[in-house]
Amino acid sequence: MTTSFQMSTLSPLPVAFVRGSGARLYDDRNNEYLDALSGIAVCGLGHAHPAITAAICDQAGKLLHTSNWYEIPLQAQLAERLCRLAGMEKAFFCNSGAEANEAAIKLARLFGHQRKILNPGIVVMEGSFHGRTLATLSATGNRRIQAGFEPLVQGFYCVPYNDLQAVRHVAGHNKEIVAVLVEPITGEGGIHIPDAEYLAGLRRICDDHGWLLMLDEIQTGMCRTGKWFAYQHEKVLPDVITLAKSLGNGVPIGACLARAAAAQTLKPGTQATTFGGNPLVARVGLAVIETLESGDYAQRAAALGTRLLEGLQRGLGGVAGVEEIRGRGLMLAIELDRPCKEIMQRALEQRLLVNVTADKVVRLLPPLVLTDAEADMLVERLVRVVRAFLEKP
Ligand SMILES: Cc1ncc(COP(=O)(O)O)c(C=O)c1O
């Protein structure tokens, strides 16, 4: 189905979906699949959610786009709703996760320059993923993603994840650091959940040195981990948060939220994008928030996560080849002792969509609308697939 006219940036699995409903997808022969990936944490409210479809259709019939040269009341409403939920003060809207992180990186550099720091640096983490633009791949702690794109954007200082001492060490040696950029749980890096006090420790280091704590919540945000934002599991407040993915449930949107001094940094003329926060995406973002709120989905994600973890432990715990089963809310991982990319194809044959990341990690990011019965079906199919994979000669 992929044609010679498409650049070979990906090698898709041999299936094309033509419609969806909730946690189910249907291919062009009407075969039904259980979606435990949600378009990589995008369709948190599942496919064709009636409230989102209605918002899109209604707004499309009124107004899609004007320009940020004019007032956009829906964007203003979305900014306020998001800021109130996140404890932030100001929002900038864009079109993707990478672009939201670009805004955060630019904000941190301006913040540094305003403090007379000539080469502002940002601490980033090994195993992180922040996007594929030049600045965000330079911030990403994965050489495979950077290779071939040198010279990289300078000014990122990479330290091991979940290691506060390493951050303190950088602080002691580099007086030009202005910020830390970190995922509260690594997504592409393999669903690594840091120690309970990690973010609080980072907050203390940032406070001691006048740095910004910038959290990439692009995969973790919007109720997926059992709270609106993953940092809310700890009693910390970051200075900057980036969002994208499930904020639009499939309609492309990104956001960079900031508070305190960080919120005063970007000024007219310092950052902009044509489509950012246009009436269509802002309306959808508002519909996503209203739906998540009315369905108490944060709590639901936590409960479903526990159900899935328990089921996976029962089916795969102690099985030779299974290193660890872990997760928080609806961000779950089964780490194996060997590369396992073929599990994506094997699962597809069992009508189940999962993803493999960091070579050996089967990653689950199901939609928050998953039913209990679907959660049990997911476990049953995946346990079968993983066992068969591990038992193959
Ligand atoms: C944590 C994180 N940050 C940034 C990105 C980049 O987002 P996008 O692909 O929308 O540019 C991703 C995408 O997977 C992500 O998981």
Coordinates of C-alpha atoms and ligand atoms in Angstrom, one line a residue:
M1 CA 0.0 0.0 0.0
T2 CA 2.9 2.3 0.6
T3 CA 3.9 3.7 -2.8
S4 CA 7.2 4.7 -4.3
F5 CA 6.0 8.3 -4.0
Q6 CA 6.3 8.2 -0.3
M7 CA 9.6 8.9 1.3
S8 CA 10.9 5.8 3.1
T9 CA 10.9 7.2 6.6
L10 CA 8.9 4.3 8.0
S11 CA 8.1 0.7 7.2
P12 CA 4.4 0.3 8.1
L13 CA 2.8 -3.1 9.0
P14 CA 0.7 -4.5 6.2
V15 CA -2.7 -3.3 7.3
A16 CA -4.8 -0.2 6.6
F17 CA -7.6 0.9 8.9
V18 CA -10.6 2.6 7.5
R19 CA -12.7 3.3 10.5
G20 CA -12.7 3.0 14.3
S21 CA -15.0 3.1 17.3
G22 CA -13.8 3.4 20.9
A23 CA -10.9 1.0 21.4
R24 CA -11.6 -0.9 18.1
L25 CA -10.3 -0.4 14.6
Y26 CA -11.5 -2.0 11.4
D27 CA -9.5 -2.7 8.3
D28 CA -10.7 -2.5 4.7
R29 CA -12.0 -6.1 4.9
N30 CA -14.0 -5.2 8.1
N31 CA -11.7 -7.2 10.4
E32 CA -11.8 -5.9 13.9
Y33 CA -8.7 -5.1 15.9
L34 CA -8.3 -4.1 19.6
D35 CA -6.2 -0.9 19.8
A36 CA -3.8 -0.9 22.7
L37 CA -1.6 1.8 21.2
S38 CA -4.1 4.7 20.5
G39 CA -2.0 6.0 17.7
I40 CA 0.9 6.3 20.2
A41 CA -1.0 7.9 23.1
V42 CA -2.9 10.2 20.8
C43 CA -6.5 8.9 20.7
G44 CA -7.0 8.8 24.5
L45 CA -10.7 9.1 24.1
G46 CA -10.7 6.3 21.5
H47 CA -11.8 6.5 17.8
A48 CA -14.8 8.5 16.6
H49 CA -15.7 9.6 20.1
P50 CA -19.2 11.3 19.6
A51 CA -18.3 14.4 21.6
I52 CA -15.1 15.0 19.6
T53 CA -16.7 14.2 16.2
A54 CA -19.6 16.6 17.1
A55 CA -17.1 19.4 18.1
I56 CA -15.1 18.9 14.8
C57 CA -18.2 18.9 12.6
D58 CA -19.8 21.9 14.3
Q59 CA -16.6 24.0 14.2
A60 CA -15.9 23.0 10.6
G61 CA -19.3 24.4 9.7
K62 CA -18.5 27.7 11.4
L63 CA -14.8 28.6 11.1
L64 CA -11.6 26.6 10.7
H65 CA -8.9 29.1 10.7
T66 CA -8.3 32.9 10.8
S67 CA -4.8 33.9 12.0
N68 CA -3.1 34.8 15.2
W69 CA -3.2 38.4 14.0
Y70 CA -6.8 38.3 15.3
E71 CA -8.4 37.4 18.6
I72 CA -9.3 33.7 18.8
P73 CA -11.7 33.3 21.7
L74 CA -11.6 29.5 21.6
Q75 CA -7.8 29.6 21.9
A76 CA -8.1 31.9 24.9
Q77 CA -10.6 29.6 26.6
L78 CA -8.4 26.6 26.0
A79 CA -5.4 28.4 27.4
E80 CA -7.3 29.2 30.5
R81 CA -8.7 25.7 31.0
L82 CA -5.3 24.1 30.5
C83 CA -3.5 26.5 32.8
R84 CA -6.0 26.1 35.6
L85 CA -5.7 22.3 35.3
A86 CA -1.9 22.4 35.3
G87 CA -1.2 25.2 37.7
M88 CA 0.3 27.2 34.9
E89 CA -0.2 30.8 33.9
K90 CA 0.3 31.1 30.1
A91 CA 0.0 28.9 27.1
F92 CA 1.5 28.9 23.6
F93 CA -0.1 26.7 21.0
C94 CA 1.5 24.9 18.1
N95 CA 1.0 21.8 16.0
S96 CA 3.0 18.9 17.4
G97 CA 5.1 17.6 20.3
A98 CA 8.4 18.5 18.8
E99 CA 7.2 22.0 18.2
A100 CA 6.0 22.4 21.8
N101 CA 9.5 21.3 22.9
E102 CA 11.1 23.7 20.5
A103 CA 9.1 26.5 22.2
A104 CA 10.2 25.3 25.6
I105 CA 13.9 25.2 24.4
K106 CA 13.6 28.7 22.9
L107 CA 11.9 29.9 26.1
A108 CA 14.8 28.5 28.2
R109 CA 17.4 30.2 26.0
L110 CA 15.7 33.5 26.2
F111 CA 15.3 33.1 30.0
G112 CA 19.1 32.6 30.1
H113 CA 19.9 35.5 27.8
Q114 CA 17.7 37.8 29.9
R115 CA 20.0 36.8 32.8
K116 CA 23.1 37.7 30.8
I117 CA 24.1 34.0 30.2
L118 CA 25.7 33.9 26.8
N119 CA 25.5 30.2 26.1
P120 CA 22.5 28.9 28.0
G121 CA 22.6 25.2 28.6
I122 CA 19.8 22.6 29.3
V123 CA 20.2 19.4 31.2
V124 CA 18.5 16.4 29.4
M125 CA 18.3 12.7 30.1
E126 CA 19.8 9.6 28.6
G127 CA 17.1 7.5 27.0
S128 CA 14.8 10.5 26.5
F129 CA 12.8 11.4 23.4
H130 CA 11.7 14.9 22.6
G131 CA 11.1 14.9 18.9
R132 CA 12.7 14.9 15.4
T133 CA 13.3 18.5 14.6
L134 CA 17.0 19.5 14.9
A135 CA 16.8 21.1 18.3
T136 CA 14.6 18.4 19.8
L137 CA 16.6 15.5 18.4
S138 CA 19.7 17.2 19.8
A139 CA 17.9 17.3 23.2
T140 CA 17.0 13.6 22.8
G141 CA 19.2 11.2 24.7
N142 CA 19.5 8.6 22.0
R143 CA 22.4 8.5 19.6
R144 CA 20.5 6.5 17.1
I145 CA 18.0 9.3 16.5
Q146 CA 20.8 11.9 16.2
A147 CA 23.2 9.9 13.9
G148 CA 23.6 11.5 10.5
F149 CA 22.2 14.9 11.5
E150 CA 25.4 16.4 12.9
P151 CA 26.2 19.1 13.6
L152 CA 23.7 18.9 16.4
V153 CA 22.2 22.0 18.1
Q154 CA 24.6 22.8 21.0
G155 CA 23.9 23.4 24.6
F156 CA 22.3 20.1 25.8
Y157 CA 24.0 18.3 28.7
C158 CA 22.9 14.7 28.8
V159 CA 22.9 12.8 32.2
P160 CA 21.5 9.4 33.2
Y161 CA 17.8 9.3 33.9
N162 CA 16.7 9.0 37.5
D163 CA 20.1 10.1 38.8
L164 CA 19.9 13.3 40.9
Q165 CA 23.6 13.2 41.7
A166 CA 24.5 13.4 38.0
V167 CA 22.4 16.6 37.7
R168 CA 24.1 18.1 40.8
H169 CA 27.4 17.2 39.3
V170 CA 26.6 19.2 36.1
A171 CA 25.3 22.1 38.3
G172 CA 28.7 22.1 40.1
H173 CA 30.6 22.3 36.8
N174 CA 28.6 24.4 34.5
K175 CA 27.4 27.9 35.5
E176 CA 25.6 28.4 32.2
I177 CA 22.8 25.8 32.8
V178 CA 19.4 27.4 32.8
A179 CA 16.9 24.5 32.7
V180 CA 16.2 20.8 33.0
L181 CA 14.1 19.1 30.3
V182 CA 12.7 15.8 31.4
E183 CA 9.9 13.3 30.8
P184 CA 8.1 12.3 34.1
I185 CA 8.0 8.8 32.7
T186 CA 10.1 7.9 29.6
G187 CA 7.8 7.0 26.6
E188 CA 9.9 6.0 23.6
G189 CA 12.8 5.1 26.0
G190 CA 10.8 2.2 27.3
I191 CA 8.3 3.3 30.0
H192 CA 10.9 3.9 32.8
I193 CA 9.2 5.2 36.0
P194 CA 11.7 7.2 38.1
D195 CA 12.0 6.9 41.9
A196 CA 9.1 8.6 43.9
E197 CA 11.2 11.6 44.9
Y198 CA 12.9 12.2 41.5
L199 CA 10.9 15.2 40.3
A200 CA 10.9 16.7 43.7
G201 CA 14.7 16.3 43.8
L202 CA 15.0 18.0 40.4
R203 CA 12.7 20.8 41.6
R204 CA 15.0 21.4 44.6
I205 CA 18.1 21.5 42.3
C206 CA 16.4 23.9 39.9
D207 CA 15.4 26.1 42.8
D208 CA 18.9 26.1 44.3
H209 CA 20.4 27.2 41.0
G210 CA 17.6 29.4 39.5
W211 CA 16.9 26.9 36.7
L212 CA 13.6 26.2 35.0
L213 CA 12.1 22.7 35.5
M214 CA 10.6 21.8 32.1
L215 CA 8.5 18.6 31.9
D216 CA 7.8 16.9 28.6
E217 CA 4.2 15.6 29.3
I218 CA 3.6 14.9 25.6
Q219 CA 3.1 11.2 26.2
T220 CA 2.1 11.2 29.9
G221 CA -0.3 14.2 30.0
M222 CA -4.1 14.4 29.7
C223 CA -5.0 11.7 32.3
R224 CA -3.0 8.8 30.9
T225 CA -1.0 8.0 34.0
G226 CA -4.0 8.4 36.4
K227 CA -3.6 12.1 37.0
W228 CA -4.2 15.0 34.6
F229 CA -0.4 15.4 34.4
A230 CA 2.2 12.9 35.6
Y231 CA 4.0 15.4 37.8
Q232 CA 0.8 15.5 39.9
H233 CA 1.8 12.1 41.4
E234 CA 4.4 14.1 43.3
K235 CA 3.9 17.4 45.1
V236 CA 5.9 19.4 42.6
L237 CA 5.1 22.2 40.3
P238 CA 7.3 22.6 37.1
D239 CA 7.9 25.9 35.4
V240 CA 7.1 24.7 31.9
I241 CA 5.1 21.8 30.6
T242 CA 4.8 20.6 27.0
L243 CA 1.8 18.8 25.7
A244 CA 0.6 17.4 22.3
K245 CA -0.7 14.0 21.3
S246 CA -4.0 13.3 23.2
L247 CA -4.7 17.0 23.7
G248 CA -6.3 16.9 20.2
N249 CA -7.3 13.2 20.2
G250 CA -6.0 13.0 16.6
V251 CA -6.3 16.6 15.5
P252 CA -2.7 18.0 15.5
I253 CA -2.0 20.4 18.4
G254 CA 0.9 21.1 20.7
A255 CA 1.1 23.4 23.7
C256 CA 3.8 24.9 25.8
L257 CA 2.5 26.0 29.2
A258 CA 4.6 28.1 31.7
R259 CA 4.3 29.8 35.0
A260 CA 6.1 32.4 37.1
A261 CA 9.2 34.0 35.5
A262 CA 9.1 31.4 32.6
A263 CA 5.6 32.7 31.7
Q264 CA 7.0 36.2 31.1
T265 CA 9.8 35.1 28.8
L266 CA 8.3 34.7 25.3
K267 CA 7.3 38.1 23.9
P268 CA 5.6 39.3 20.7
G269 CA 7.8 38.3 17.8
T270 CA 9.8 35.6 19.6
Q271 CA 7.7 32.6 18.7
A272 CA 4.8 31.9 16.3
T273 CA 3.3 29.4 14.0
T274 CA 0.5 29.8 11.4
F275 CA -1.9 27.1 12.5
G276 CA -1.2 27.1 16.3
G277 CA -4.3 27.2 18.4
N278 CA -6.6 27.9 15.4
P279 CA -10.4 27.8 16.0
L280 CA -10.7 24.1 14.9
V281 CA -8.0 22.7 17.1
A282 CA -8.8 24.9 20.1
R283 CA -12.5 23.8 19.9
V284 CA -11.3 20.1 19.8
G285 CA -8.9 20.7 22.7
L286 CA -11.8 22.1 24.8
A287 CA -14.0 19.2 23.9
V288 CA -11.3 16.7 24.9
I289 CA -10.9 18.5 28.3
E290 CA -14.7 18.6 28.9
T291 CA -15.0 14.9 28.0
L292 CA -12.1 13.8 30.2
E293 CA -13.5 15.8 33.1
S294 CA -17.1 14.6 32.8
G295 CA -16.0 10.9 32.6
D296 CA -13.5 11.1 35.5
Y297 CA -11.0 9.5 33.1
A298 CA -7.9 10.1 35.3
Q299 CA -9.3 7.7 37.9
R300 CA -10.5 5.3 35.2
A301 CA -6.9 5.2 33.7
A302 CA -5.5 4.4 37.1
A303 CA -8.0 1.6 37.7
L304 CA -7.6 0.1 34.2
G305 CA -3.8 0.3 34.7
T306 CA -4.0 -1.8 37.8
R307 CA -6.3 -4.3 36.2
L308 CA -3.9 -4.7 33.2
L309 CA -0.8 -4.9 35.4
E310 CA -2.4 -7.6 37.5
G311 CA -3.5 -9.5 34.5
L312 CA -0.1 -9.3 32.8
Q313 CA 1.6 -10.3 36.0
R314 CA -0.7 -13.4 36.3
G315 CA -0.1 -14.4 32.7
L316 CA 3.6 -13.5 32.2
G317 CA 5.2 -12.9 35.7
G318 CA 8.0 -15.4 36.2
V319 CA 8.0 -16.6 32.6
A320 CA 11.5 -17.2 31.3
G321 CA 12.5 -14.3 29.1
V322 CA 10.2 -11.7 30.8
E323 CA 12.5 -9.3 32.6
E324 CA 9.9 -6.9 34.1
I325 CA 6.3 -5.8 33.8
R326 CA 5.7 -2.2 34.9
G327 CA 3.5 0.7 34.3
R328 CA 1.5 3.6 35.7
G329 CA -2.1 4.1 34.6
L330 CA -2.4 3.4 30.9
M331 CA 1.4 3.5 30.1
L332 CA 2.6 0.0 30.5
A333 CA 5.6 -2.1 29.5
I334 CA 6.7 -5.7 29.3
E335 CA 10.4 -5.8 29.1
L336 CA 11.9 -8.9 27.6
D337 CA 15.5 -10.2 27.6
R338 CA 15.8 -10.0 23.8
P339 CA 14.9 -7.8 20.9
C340 CA 11.2 -8.4 20.1
K341 CA 10.1 -6.0 17.3
E342 CA 8.3 -9.0 15.5
I343 CA 5.8 -9.0 18.4
M344 CA 4.1 -6.1 16.6
Q345 CA 3.4 -8.3 13.6
R346 CA 2.5 -11.3 15.7
A347 CA 0.0 -9.2 17.8
L348 CA -1.5 -7.8 14.6
E349 CA -2.2 -11.4 13.5
Q350 CA -4.1 -11.8 16.7
R351 CA -6.0 -8.6 16.0
L352 CA -4.2 -6.6 18.6
L353 CA -2.2 -3.4 18.2
V354 CA 0.8 -2.9 20.4
N355 CA 4.2 -1.3 19.9
V356 CA 7.8 -2.3 20.6
T357 CA 10.2 0.4 21.7
A358 CA 13.8 0.5 23.0
D359 CA 14.3 -2.9 21.2
K360 CA 13.0 -5.1 24.0
V361 CA 10.0 -3.4 25.5
V362 CA 6.5 -4.2 24.5
R363 CA 4.6 -0.9 25.1
L364 CA 0.9 -0.5 25.8
L365 CA -0.8 2.8 25.5
P366 CA -4.5 1.9 25.2
P367 CA -7.3 4.5 25.1
L368 CA -8.9 5.6 28.3
V369 CA -12.3 4.5 27.0
L370 CA -11.2 0.8 27.2
T371 CA -13.8 -1.3 28.9
D372 CA -13.0 -3.9 31.6
A373 CA -13.9 -6.6 29.1
E374 CA -11.5 -5.1 26.5
A375 CA -8.8 -4.9 29.1
D376 CA -9.2 -8.6 29.8
M377 CA -9.2 -9.4 26.1
L378 CA -6.0 -7.3 25.7
V379 CA -4.3 -9.3 28.4
E380 CA -5.5 -12.6 27.1
R381 CA -4.3 -11.9 23.5
L382 CA -1.0 -10.3 24.5
V383 CA 0.0 -13.1 27.0
R384 CA -0.6 -15.6 24.2
V385 CA 1.5 -13.6 21.7
V386 CA 4.4 -13.0 24.1
R387 CA 4.5 -16.6 25.3
A388 CA 4.5 -17.9 21.7
F389 CA 7.3 -15.5 20.8
L390 CA 9.4 -16.6 23.8
E391 CA 8.8 -20.3 23.1
K392 CA 9.8 -20.1 19.4
P393 CA 12.8 -22.3 18.7
Ligands
LIG1 C1 7.8 12.5 25.2 C2 7.6 12.9 23.8 N1 8.1 14.1 23.5 C3 8.0 14.6 22.2 C4 7.5 13.8 21.2 C5 7.4 14.3 19.8 O1 6.1 14.6 19.5 P1 5.7 14.7 17.9 O2 5.9 13.4 17.3 O3 4.2 15.2 18.0 O4 6.6 15.8 17.3 C6 7.0 12.5 21.5 C7 6.5 11.6 20.4 O5 6.5 10.5 20.5 C8 7.1 12.1 22.8 O6 6.7 10.8 23.2

